Amino acid sequence: MHGLETLLLRLATTVASSAAKSLFAARPGAGLVPDRVRPLPGPAGPEKLARVLAERISSRYATLPEHERLAAMTAVQDTFAAAGPLDAGRLFAADLDPGRLAAELERPPAGLAERGRDLYGELLGLCCAHLVEQLTAEPSFPARAAVEQTRRSGTLLRQRTDSGEAGFLGFEQRYADFVAEAHSRLELYGVTLGDRRRAEWPLETAYLSLGVTGQDRYEPHAEGVGATPPAVRVEQALADCHRLVLRGQAGSGKSTLLQWLALNAARRSFGPELADWNRCVPFVLRLRAFNTPDGLPMPEEFLPAAGVPLRAPQGWTEDLLAAGRALVLVDGVDEVPQRLRGRTEHWLRSLITAFPKARYVVTTRPSAVPDGWLAAQGFGTHTLLPMDRDDIRTFVRHWHEAARRECPADGERDLLDRYEESLNEAVATRRDLGRLATNPLMCALLCALNRDRRMHLPRARKELYDAALDMLLVRRDTEREITSVEGLVLSRDEQTALLQRLAYWLIRNGQAEAARQDAVAMLDEWLAAMPQVRAQGDAEQVFTHLLNRSGLLREPMPGAVDFVHRTFQDYLGAKAAVEARDFGVLVRNAHDDQWDDVVRMAVGHARVEERGRLLRQLLRRADRTPRHRERLVLLAAASLEHAPELDPAVRAEVEERAGALMPPYTSKQAEALARAGELVLELLPGPEGLTEREAGAVIRTARLIGGDAALRVISRFRADRRPRVLSELAFAWESFDTREYFEAVLEEGGGEGHILNVRDAEALTLVPRLHRLKRLNLIGDHGLPSEALDNENLEFLGFARNAVVSDLSPLRGLPRLRDLSLNQCPAVTDLRPLSGLPLTRMHLSGFGNGFSLAPLADLPELRHVSVDFLPSERGLDELSFAPRLTGLSFFDQACFMRLTGLEALTSLSWLSVHDDRQWRDFLSAGTFSPLQSLQVLNVAEVDLGDLTPHRTLTSVYLGRVAQIDHIGALAHLPALRSVSFSRCGPLDLTPLAPLEDVEIQLYDCEHVLGAELFPRERLIID
């Protein structure tokens, strides 16, 4: 080794001298002055580096021939000799990365064998690492690094300033001002119909907060609590998650909600419930604008894609996304053609992967995406509910207030008072109008027609559209003596013919909007068959007339045109399809959710013989395509309400096929049946012969349909005391007239078995009439009402969204109270007034962080606690009462509570863990109790093999788990009877098929294999 040692020492000396000469010998301190004021330590000698290189050669290359080793070392020495001075600039240019430096210097000679080249690479890497290490160890390094960092920051800042961008903060304010102005007004449809001037109303005044379905949250109440997740206001749903898919039918208010979110984010005006959203910057992306092969926008394209005429500083959008300050509002997945939805999903997944901290809200019609769409990416799913009675009255009031402001004459304003009163009465008393008014768009249309027709309203949906078109296209301008404003006079039929062709072209091409030049070109072609119109003007003039005078078209952005609402596009497109006798086209596309309303309205437009043919063709296609069978049959059934005249044999065949889908078994099936309308009510069976789940689904179907006939169906179940049935009966109350439903359904049983949800004052006054009521949930600012405190039978009492209740001591007057729920009661600041009460269960949610659980130690009978906030105690071992618990649940914010000391809870039978840390704590605790029910939420990866030691488990619930491994391990749990998966990643249920005693429940799970192996009673897909 003598020759090798000599060569190694020479190599090390060469490397060391490269550093010493160029870096430190003449550059004391930061190297900013030519003469040092004091000596600095010299660089390290080469001996240590030589030893390191020798050890690497002897340990890994001992078998390499000596001439190869000598050649490799000589090549490294030559590389450094040829590199020239390795000054600070070169090392900082490599970001002090030895690997980058080695890659820059690497010059292996051509004659080296493969192993010799490997040795060359390793020796070069070790030498570069030594250089960087030597640099960072020098006393001058911190000063030199500070100078380098300052220079780089200054260069970046100058680049931004030199490019004319004054900085991120300044631009953010300009952008916020633009968004606030652009989204500050809401058009209330029909206030000034037929006028080019839109009836716009301040959004903060006109906006109506709607209800959404609550998130599924499983709680193991033996009585069935939680079988039906309660409705919540959309703001509460948003507060609970950073990623949300919001589903709603056409006209349900999805786009308006996104507009409201954008406005409040821009103004930083969210209330306490969404206070954290005030730090967000909104980006509104309407997917209808991206239905071209050009693709979807990347972050730097967000602003131009949204039509914002501002140029963002380079990197501004990405910085907001990366920091979690971006609010990405994606509107209208259903407006993307089916062939492009995979691209849309991939785009969203890529955004989330790249920017996981940002907030995302995505809207779609329910049928446009599969259950559990984006669940694996952590999206919660809510569905906008139909407006209830109070919502409708509020909306009607908003509309008429806007109309009054547009009215200069006192007499007309007085008439509007009468119109508002008559419409409220009509909606409350006429079933047909009541159903139509539950949708914001249809409610606005009713308001406009009620005014226009002097309180004489149509009954059916098609009649409503016909009347609206007559009002829009003819009467408003005629009665106002507005003629030939654009130099043309077009009849209703002429305008309708042109508009329906444009609508049908958009539908056939899967587009929600058209380029202006395309629309004008098509008009030019169509005018060839309308010489009387062409004689008045060219295609451009006709387009301008339709845009300005029809009230049906708008320009969402310069150079584009669409219909003011998709509903009108579908209505007119269906008319064009029928006139073209394109029944085959309708049937071929009937499985596509974008064609749902088109097919239904086509049944209304068609002649009697054509209707029968179209409906029978739908049924024939259902027979030929099993995967679309249920959907096509229900579409045919839903179309019957648009067929005032029909061959009785055809009607009977459709009803018979729909009846074969009875009874519904899941909430999804109930929703699908309800879309078919009132005819379903005659087919709904029960209660005799129905399982508990079927009976609950029947009640849900009737509730969603509504009306007197639906109430008669539900009243058949009033004596049924099965938990799921009781839950659905209680939940249906808010969908009907309060007193009428109470007397028809609730009063007979005296409230026995129900958890009664009370939302308004009228409902509260009826509570004392339920003499056997034991469970009451008060929603809203009811305080502590006497209707609750005077009921000595109460065993469960809940308060939700109650800002009035503060002192809990009056609850001592309820001797049988065992179960208490406090959800968003901000005035409650202390639980000590409950001390000594025989409460066995406590549910605490929505308290401010730092609220203490310590007073629960003074509840001697307490056995189950669920928490949905971050208490002041951060570890389970800080709760002295914990060892006596049999049930423990943590949700959302409570995920930061550590489960330290979990093994001390030896009586625990129910446990809910939330997030990865609590899951790891659970696994670390081992087998510590006879656990029966386990809920695992929001954990990245779960290996079900880890559960096999817990052989007493009877139910397992997994929610928002991205990856589930070894699902077959559940077969080793002998007591298991129920497994639930909610919004989980890909699942293969095949290993569970042989477990005949185990029921599987799926909630919004997107990718599932093996489902066909289970009979209906064992697999619930909801």
mmCIF file of N, CA, C and O in Angstrom, residues 84-157:
data_model
loop_
_atom_site.group_PDB
_atom_site.id
_atom_site.type_symbol
_atom_site.label_atom_id
_atom_site.label_comp_id
_atom_site.label_asym_id
_atom_site.label_seq_id
_atom_site.Cartn_x
_atom_site.Cartn_y
_atom_site.Cartn_z
ATOM 1 N N GLY A 84 -9.388 24.306 -11.605
ATOM 2 C CA GLY A 84 -9.066 25.687 -11.312
ATOM 3 C C GLY A 84 -9.488 26.052 -9.905
ATOM 4 O O GLY A 84 -9.845 25.196 -9.096
ATOM 5 N N PRO A 85 -9.455 27.341 -9.592
ATOM 6 C CA PRO A 85 -9.797 27.778 -8.230
ATOM 7 C C PRO A 85 -11.244 27.439 -7.883
ATOM 8 O O PRO A 85 -12.162 27.789 -8.626
ATOM 9 N N LEU A 86 -11.424 26.740 -6.775
ATOM 10 C CA LEU A 86 -12.775 26.456 -6.276
ATOM 11 C C LEU A 86 -13.125 27.541 -5.254
ATOM 12 O O LEU A 86 -13.062 27.328 -4.042
ATOM 13 N N ASP A 87 -13.487 28.710 -5.775
ATOM 14 C CA ASP A 87 -13.745 29.828 -4.874
ATOM 15 C C ASP A 87 -15.158 29.753 -4.328
ATOM 16 O O ASP A 87 -15.950 28.863 -4.656
ATOM 17 N N ALA A 88 -15.477 30.736 -3.462
ATOM 18 C CA ALA A 88 -16.786 30.746 -2.797
ATOM 19 C C ALA A 88 -17.923 30.790 -3.809
ATOM 20 O O ALA A 88 -18.970 30.164 -3.621
ATOM 21 N N GLY A 89 -17.726 31.544 -4.888
ATOM 22 C CA GLY A 89 -18.785 31.656 -5.881
ATOM 23 C C GLY A 89 -19.181 30.318 -6.459
ATOM 24 O O GLY A 89 -20.367 30.028 -6.642
ATOM 25 N N ARG A 90 -18.188 29.446 -6.730
ATOM 26 C CA ARG A 90 -18.504 28.151 -7.334
ATOM 27 C C ARG A 90 -19.223 27.236 -6.339
ATOM 28 O O ARG A 90 -20.134 26.500 -6.717
ATOM 29 N N LEU A 91 -18.805 27.276 -5.080
ATOM 30 C CA LEU A 91 -19.468 26.417 -4.094
ATOM 31 C C LEU A 91 -20.866 26.910 -3.765
ATOM 32 O O LEU A 91 -21.801 26.119 -3.615
ATOM 33 N N PHE A 92 -21.039 28.237 -3.654
ATOM 34 C CA PHE A 92 -22.383 28.756 -3.405
ATOM 35 C C PHE A 92 -23.282 28.541 -4.632
ATOM 36 O O PHE A 92 -24.486 28.319 -4.494
ATOM 37 N N ALA A 93 -22.687 28.603 -5.825
ATOM 38 C CA ALA A 93 -23.468 28.342 -7.042
ATOM 39 C C ALA A 93 -24.004 26.917 -7.050
ATOM 40 O O ALA A 93 -25.060 26.640 -7.627
ATOM 41 N N ALA A 94 -23.284 26.019 -6.418
ATOM 42 C CA ALA A 94 -23.741 24.628 -6.286
ATOM 43 C C ALA A 94 -24.626 24.435 -5.070
ATOM 44 O O ALA A 94 -24.957 23.297 -4.710
ATOM 45 N N ASP A 95 -25.025 25.544 -4.419
ATOM 46 C CA ASP A 95 -25.874 25.500 -3.219
ATOM 47 C C ASP A 95 -25.264 24.652 -2.115
ATOM 48 O O ASP A 95 -25.988 24.004 -1.343
ATOM 49 N N LEU A 96 -23.899 24.643 -2.035
ATOM 50 C CA LEU A 96 -23.179 23.870 -1.011
ATOM 51 C C LEU A 96 -23.559 22.402 -1.051
ATOM 52 O O LEU A 96 -23.536 21.712 -0.029
ATOM 53 N N ASP A 97 -23.947 21.909 -2.232
ATOM 54 C CA ASP A 97 -24.357 20.520 -2.401
ATOM 55 C C ASP A 97 -23.183 19.738 -2.987
ATOM 56 O O ASP A 97 -22.812 19.952 -4.153
ATOM 57 N N PRO A 98 -22.553 18.824 -2.222
ATOM 58 C CA PRO A 98 -21.417 18.064 -2.750
ATOM 59 C C PRO A 98 -21.757 17.301 -4.024
ATOM 60 O O PRO A 98 -20.925 17.170 -4.921
ATOM 61 N N GLY A 99 -22.963 16.794 -4.094
ATOM 62 C CA GLY A 99 -23.360 16.048 -5.275
ATOM 63 C C GLY A 99 -23.379 16.915 -6.519
ATOM 64 O O GLY A 99 -22.925 16.502 -7.598
ATOM 65 N N ARG A 100 -23.914 18.132 -6.395
ATOM 66 C CA ARG A 100 -23.937 19.036 -7.549
ATOM 67 C C ARG A 100 -22.524 19.459 -7.944
ATOM 68 O O ARG A 100 -22.205 19.576 -9.121
ATOM 69 N N LEU A 101 -21.673 19.677 -6.935
ATOM 70 C CA LEU A 101 -20.293 20.060 -7.221
ATOM 71 C C LEU A 101 -19.572 18.932 -7.949
ATOM 72 O O LEU A 101 -18.860 19.153 -8.941
ATOM 73 N N ALA A 102 -19.766 17.698 -7.486
ATOM 74 C CA ALA A 102 -19.115 16.549 -8.120
ATOM 75 C C ALA A 102 -19.593 16.374 -9.550
ATOM 76 O O ALA A 102 -18.812 16.059 -10.461
ATOM 77 N N ALA A 103 -20.893 16.579 -9.771
ATOM 78 C CA ALA A 103 -21.427 16.443 -11.125
ATOM 79 C C ALA A 103 -20.823 17.484 -12.062
ATOM 80 O O ALA A 103 -20.588 17.221 -13.244
ATOM 81 N N GLU A 104 -20.550 18.689 -11.515
ATOM 82 C CA GLU A 104 -19.952 19.743 -12.332
ATOM 83 C C GLU A 104 -18.497 19.419 -12.692
ATOM 84 O O GLU A 104 -18.046 19.669 -13.808
ATOM 85 N N LEU A 105 -17.770 18.794 -11.726
ATOM 86 C CA LEU A 105 -16.336 18.545 -11.945
ATOM 87 C C LEU A 105 -16.061 17.253 -12.700
ATOM 88 O O LEU A 105 -14.991 17.080 -13.291
ATOM 89 N N GLU A 106 -16.976 16.330 -12.676
ATOM 90 C CA GLU A 106 -16.712 14.955 -13.116
ATOM 91 C C GLU A 106 -16.171 14.895 -14.556
ATOM 92 O O GLU A 106 -16.801 15.395 -15.491
ATOM 93 N N ARG A 107 -14.997 14.248 -14.705
ATOM 94 C CA ARG A 107 -14.379 14.033 -16.020
ATOM 95 C C ARG A 107 -13.649 12.693 -16.016
ATOM 96 O O ARG A 107 -12.432 12.623 -16.074
ATOM 97 N N PRO A 108 -14.297 11.553 -15.915
ATOM 98 C CA PRO A 108 -13.596 10.264 -15.832
ATOM 99 C C PRO A 108 -12.879 9.949 -17.144
ATOM 100 O O PRO A 108 -13.426 10.190 -18.233
ATOM 101 N N PRO A 109 -11.664 9.439 -17.059
ATOM 102 C CA PRO A 109 -10.936 9.082 -18.295
ATOM 103 C C PRO A 109 -11.596 7.908 -18.989
ATOM 104 O O PRO A 109 -12.213 7.047 -18.357
ATOM 105 N N ALA A 110 -11.457 7.868 -20.281
ATOM 106 C CA ALA A 110 -12.134 6.844 -21.079
ATOM 107 C C ALA A 110 -11.603 5.442 -20.821
ATOM 108 O O ALA A 110 -12.303 4.458 -21.019
ATOM 109 N N GLY A 111 -10.358 5.267 -20.371
ATOM 110 C CA GLY A 111 -9.769 3.945 -20.265
ATOM 111 C C GLY A 111 -10.132 3.172 -19.020
ATOM 112 O O GLY A 111 -9.746 2.005 -18.896
ATOM 113 N N LEU A 112 -10.850 3.761 -18.064
ATOM 114 C CA LEU A 112 -11.174 3.064 -16.822
ATOM 115 C C LEU A 112 -12.224 1.982 -17.059
ATOM 116 O O LEU A 112 -13.187 2.186 -17.796
ATOM 117 N N ALA A 113 -12.012 0.822 -16.372
ATOM 118 C CA ALA A 113 -13.036 -0.220 -16.384
ATOM 119 C C ALA A 113 -14.225 0.227 -15.534
ATOM 120 O O ALA A 113 -14.163 1.229 -14.836
ATOM 121 N N GLU A 114 -15.330 -0.574 -15.579
ATOM 122 C CA GLU A 114 -16.547 -0.172 -14.883
ATOM 123 C C GLU A 114 -16.320 0.010 -13.385
ATOM 124 O O GLU A 114 -16.729 1.003 -12.795
ATOM 125 N N ARG A 115 -15.622 -0.958 -12.749
ATOM 126 C CA ARG A 115 -15.375 -0.831 -11.300
ATOM 127 C C ARG A 115 -14.430 0.327 -11.023
ATOM 128 O O ARG A 115 -14.543 1.001 -9.999
ATOM 129 N N GLY A 116 -13.505 0.583 -11.917
ATOM 130 C CA GLY A 116 -12.621 1.724 -11.740
ATOM 131 C C GLY A 116 -13.369 3.039 -11.838
ATOM 132 O O GLY A 116 -13.090 3.994 -11.084
ATOM 133 N N ARG A 117 -14.373 3.096 -12.727
ATOM 134 C CA ARG A 117 -15.189 4.306 -12.830
ATOM 135 C C ARG A 117 -16.014 4.503 -11.571
ATOM 136 O O ARG A 117 -16.237 5.633 -11.122
ATOM 137 N N ASP A 118 -16.505 3.363 -10.990
ATOM 138 C CA ASP A 118 -17.242 3.471 -9.725
ATOM 139 C C ASP A 118 -16.351 4.056 -8.634
ATOM 140 O O ASP A 118 -16.787 4.914 -7.849
ATOM 141 N N LEU A 119 -15.096 3.580 -8.563
ATOM 142 C CA LEU A 119 -14.169 4.102 -7.556
ATOM 143 C C LEU A 119 -13.888 5.579 -7.795
ATOM 144 O O LEU A 119 -13.859 6.380 -6.851
ATOM 145 N N TYR A 120 -13.690 5.938 -9.048
ATOM 146 C CA TYR A 120 -13.474 7.350 -9.376
ATOM 147 C C TYR A 120 -14.638 8.205 -8.859
ATOM 148 O O TYR A 120 -14.442 9.250 -8.215
ATOM 149 N N GLY A 121 -15.873 7.767 -9.109
ATOM 150 C CA GLY A 121 -17.040 8.535 -8.667
ATOM 151 C C GLY A 121 -17.123 8.664 -7.166
ATOM 152 O O GLY A 121 -17.438 9.737 -6.638
ATOM 153 N N GLU A 122 -16.841 7.569 -6.456
ATOM 154 C CA GLU A 122 -16.923 7.630 -4.998
ATOM 155 C C GLU A 122 -15.839 8.528 -4.412
ATOM 156 O O GLU A 122 -16.099 9.315 -3.485
ATOM 157 N N LEU A 123 -14.617 8.404 -4.923
ATOM 158 C CA LEU A 123 -13.526 9.244 -4.409
ATOM 159 C C LEU A 123 -13.809 10.726 -4.701
ATOM 160 O O LEU A 123 -13.564 11.589 -3.841
ATOM 161 N N LEU A 124 -14.329 11.025 -5.880
ATOM 162 C CA LEU A 124 -14.647 12.409 -6.214
ATOM 163 C C LEU A 124 -15.726 12.949 -5.284
ATOM 164 O O LEU A 124 -15.642 14.085 -4.803
ATOM 165 N N GLY A 125 -16.750 12.120 -5.002
ATOM 166 C CA GLY A 125 -17.812 12.560 -4.101
ATOM 167 C C GLY A 125 -17.309 12.815 -2.693
ATOM 168 O O GLY A 125 -17.689 13.794 -2.048
ATOM 169 N N LEU A 126 -16.424 11.932 -2.201
ATOM 170 C CA LEU A 126 -15.854 12.126 -0.866
ATOM 171 C C LEU A 126 -15.010 13.396 -0.802
ATOM 172 O O LEU A 126 -15.063 14.144 0.182
ATOM 173 N N CYS A 127 -14.247 13.649 -1.840
ATOM 174 C CA CYS A 127 -13.415 14.854 -1.859
ATOM 175 C C CYS A 127 -14.279 16.111 -1.896
ATOM 176 O O CYS A 127 -13.980 17.110 -1.220
ATOM 177 N N CYS A 128 -15.365 16.106 -2.681
ATOM 178 C CA CYS A 128 -16.257 17.271 -2.732
ATOM 179 C C CYS A 128 -16.946 17.481 -1.383
ATOM 180 O O CYS A 128 -17.116 18.624 -0.937
ATOM 181 N N ALA A 129 -17.344 16.388 -0.735
ATOM 182 C CA ALA A 129 -17.946 16.520 0.587
ATOM 183 C C ALA A 129 -16.952 17.126 1.571
ATOM 184 O O ALA A 129 -17.315 17.942 2.426
ATOM 185 N N HIS A 130 -15.670 16.728 1.459
ATOM 186 C CA HIS A 130 -14.629 17.289 2.328
ATOM 187 C C HIS A 130 -14.484 18.794 2.086
ATOM 188 O O HIS A 130 -14.352 19.582 3.038
ATOM 189 N N LEU A 131 -14.525 19.203 0.818
ATOM 190 C CA LEU A 131 -14.424 20.626 0.506
ATOM 191 C C LEU A 131 -15.553 21.427 1.153
ATOM 192 O O LEU A 131 -15.331 22.469 1.775
ATOM 193 N N VAL A 132 -16.785 20.941 0.996
ATOM 194 C CA VAL A 132 -17.931 21.660 1.566
ATOM 195 C C VAL A 132 -17.850 21.659 3.089
ATOM 196 O O VAL A 132 -18.118 22.666 3.743
ATOM 197 N N GLU A 133 -17.463 20.514 3.658
ATOM 198 C CA GLU A 133 -17.322 20.428 5.112
ATOM 199 C C GLU A 133 -16.264 21.409 5.607
ATOM 200 O O GLU A 133 -16.446 22.085 6.623
ATOM 201 N N GLN A 134 -15.129 21.494 4.882
ATOM 202 C CA GLN A 134 -14.064 22.409 5.265
ATOM 203 C C GLN A 134 -14.555 23.860 5.233
ATOM 204 O O GLN A 134 -14.268 24.658 6.123
ATOM 205 N N LEU A 135 -15.324 24.179 4.198
ATOM 206 C CA LEU A 135 -15.835 25.540 4.074
ATOM 207 C C LEU A 135 -16.746 25.895 5.243
ATOM 208 O O LEU A 135 -16.614 26.948 5.859
ATOM 209 N N THR A 136 -17.701 25.015 5.550
ATOM 210 C CA THR A 136 -18.680 25.342 6.593
ATOM 211 C C THR A 136 -18.063 25.358 7.978
ATOM 212 O O THR A 136 -18.643 25.912 8.915
ATOM 213 N N ALA A 137 -16.867 24.729 8.144
ATOM 214 C CA ALA A 137 -16.212 24.726 9.454
ATOM 215 C C ALA A 137 -15.360 25.970 9.693
ATOM 216 O O ALA A 137 -14.935 26.222 10.827
ATOM 217 N N GLU A 138 -15.093 26.729 8.646
ATOM 218 C CA GLU A 138 -14.234 27.903 8.802
ATOM 219 C C GLU A 138 -14.961 29.012 9.544
ATOM 220 O O GLU A 138 -16.163 29.205 9.375
ATOM 221 N N PRO A 139 -14.273 29.780 10.387
ATOM 222 C CA PRO A 139 -14.908 30.887 11.110
ATOM 223 C C PRO A 139 -15.531 31.918 10.187
ATOM 224 O O PRO A 139 -16.465 32.622 10.562
ATOM 225 N N SER A 140 -15.014 32.039 8.977
ATOM 226 C CA SER A 140 -15.548 33.046 8.055
ATOM 227 C C SER A 140 -16.860 32.605 7.388
ATOM 228 O O SER A 140 -17.521 33.407 6.740
ATOM 229 N N PHE A 141 -17.240 31.325 7.542
ATOM 230 C CA PHE A 141 -18.379 30.819 6.783
ATOM 231 C C PHE A 141 -19.690 31.540 7.101
ATOM 232 O O PHE A 141 -20.418 31.931 6.185
ATOM 233 N N PRO A 142 -20.068 31.740 8.382
ATOM 234 C CA PRO A 142 -21.360 32.408 8.629
ATOM 235 C C PRO A 142 -21.449 33.775 7.967
ATOM 236 O O PRO A 142 -22.489 34.136 7.400
ATOM 237 N N ALA A 143 -20.371 34.544 8.026
ATOM 238 C CA ALA A 143 -20.416 35.867 7.403
ATOM 239 C C ALA A 143 -20.557 35.747 5.895
ATOM 240 O O ALA A 143 -21.326 36.477 5.256
ATOM 241 N N ARG A 144 -19.768 34.820 5.289
ATOM 242 C CA ARG A 144 -19.850 34.638 3.841
ATOM 243 C C ARG A 144 -21.254 34.177 3.421
ATOM 244 O O ARG A 144 -21.798 34.646 2.417
ATOM 245 N N ALA A 145 -21.844 33.251 4.204
ATOM 246 C CA ALA A 145 -23.178 32.740 3.869
ATOM 247 C C ALA A 145 -24.223 33.844 3.999
ATOM 248 O O ALA A 145 -25.159 33.942 3.185
ATOM 249 N N ALA A 146 -24.094 34.684 5.033
ATOM 250 C CA ALA A 146 -25.041 35.784 5.200
ATOM 251 C C ALA A 146 -24.985 36.743 4.021
ATOM 252 O O ALA A 146 -26.012 37.221 3.520
ATOM 253 N N VAL A 147 -23.777 37.035 3.575
ATOM 254 C CA VAL A 147 -23.638 37.925 2.413
ATOM 255 C C VAL A 147 -24.295 37.290 1.185
ATOM 256 O O VAL A 147 -25.024 37.942 0.430
ATOM 257 N N GLU A 148 -24.037 35.999 0.973
ATOM 258 C CA GLU A 148 -24.598 35.315 -0.190
ATOM 259 C C GLU A 148 -26.123 35.317 -0.147
ATOM 260 O O GLU A 148 -26.795 35.571 -1.148
ATOM 261 N N GLN A 149 -26.695 35.024 1.033
ATOM 262 C CA GLN A 149 -28.154 35.000 1.166
ATOM 263 C C GLN A 149 -28.742 36.377 0.908
ATOM 264 O O GLN A 149 -29.756 36.527 0.224
ATOM 265 N N THR A 150 -28.110 37.394 1.470
ATOM 266 C CA THR A 150 -28.596 38.762 1.270
ATOM 267 C C THR A 150 -28.558 39.143 -0.199
ATOM 268 O O THR A 150 -29.488 39.748 -0.740
ATOM 269 N N ARG A 151 -27.459 38.784 -0.872
ATOM 270 C CA ARG A 151 -27.348 39.130 -2.279
ATOM 271 C C ARG A 151 -28.416 38.424 -3.117
ATOM 272 O O ARG A 151 -29.015 39.018 -4.011
ATOM 273 N N ARG A 152 -28.641 37.137 -2.804
ATOM 274 C CA ARG A 152 -29.651 36.407 -3.574
ATOM 275 C C ARG A 152 -31.037 36.994 -3.341
ATOM 276 O O ARG A 152 -31.828 37.146 -4.280
ATOM 277 N N SER A 153 -31.364 37.310 -2.084
ATOM 278 C CA SER A 153 -32.668 37.902 -1.786
ATOM 279 C C SER A 153 -32.819 39.242 -2.482
ATOM 280 O O SER A 153 -33.872 39.569 -3.039
ATOM 281 N N GLY A 154 -31.766 40.032 -2.456
ATOM 282 C CA GLY A 154 -31.828 41.331 -3.115
ATOM 283 C C GLY A 154 -32.015 41.203 -4.607
ATOM 284 O O GLY A 154 -32.771 41.959 -5.227
ATOM 285 N N THR A 155 -31.335 40.218 -5.204
ATOM 286 C CA THR A 155 -31.482 40.007 -6.649
ATOM 287 C C THR A 155 -32.922 39.641 -6.993
ATOM 288 O O THR A 155 -33.496 40.167 -7.950
ATOM 289 N N LEU A 156 -33.510 38.726 -6.191
ATOM 290 C CA LEU A 156 -34.887 38.317 -6.447
ATOM 291 C C LEU A 156 -35.837 39.494 -6.293
ATOM 292 O O LEU A 156 -36.746 39.697 -7.101
ATOM 293 N N LEU A 157 -35.642 40.290 -5.244
ATOM 294 C CA LEU A 157 -36.508 41.436 -5.015
ATOM 295 C C LEU A 157 -36.381 42.441 -6.156
ATOM 296 O O LEU A 157 -37.363 42.996 -6.635
#
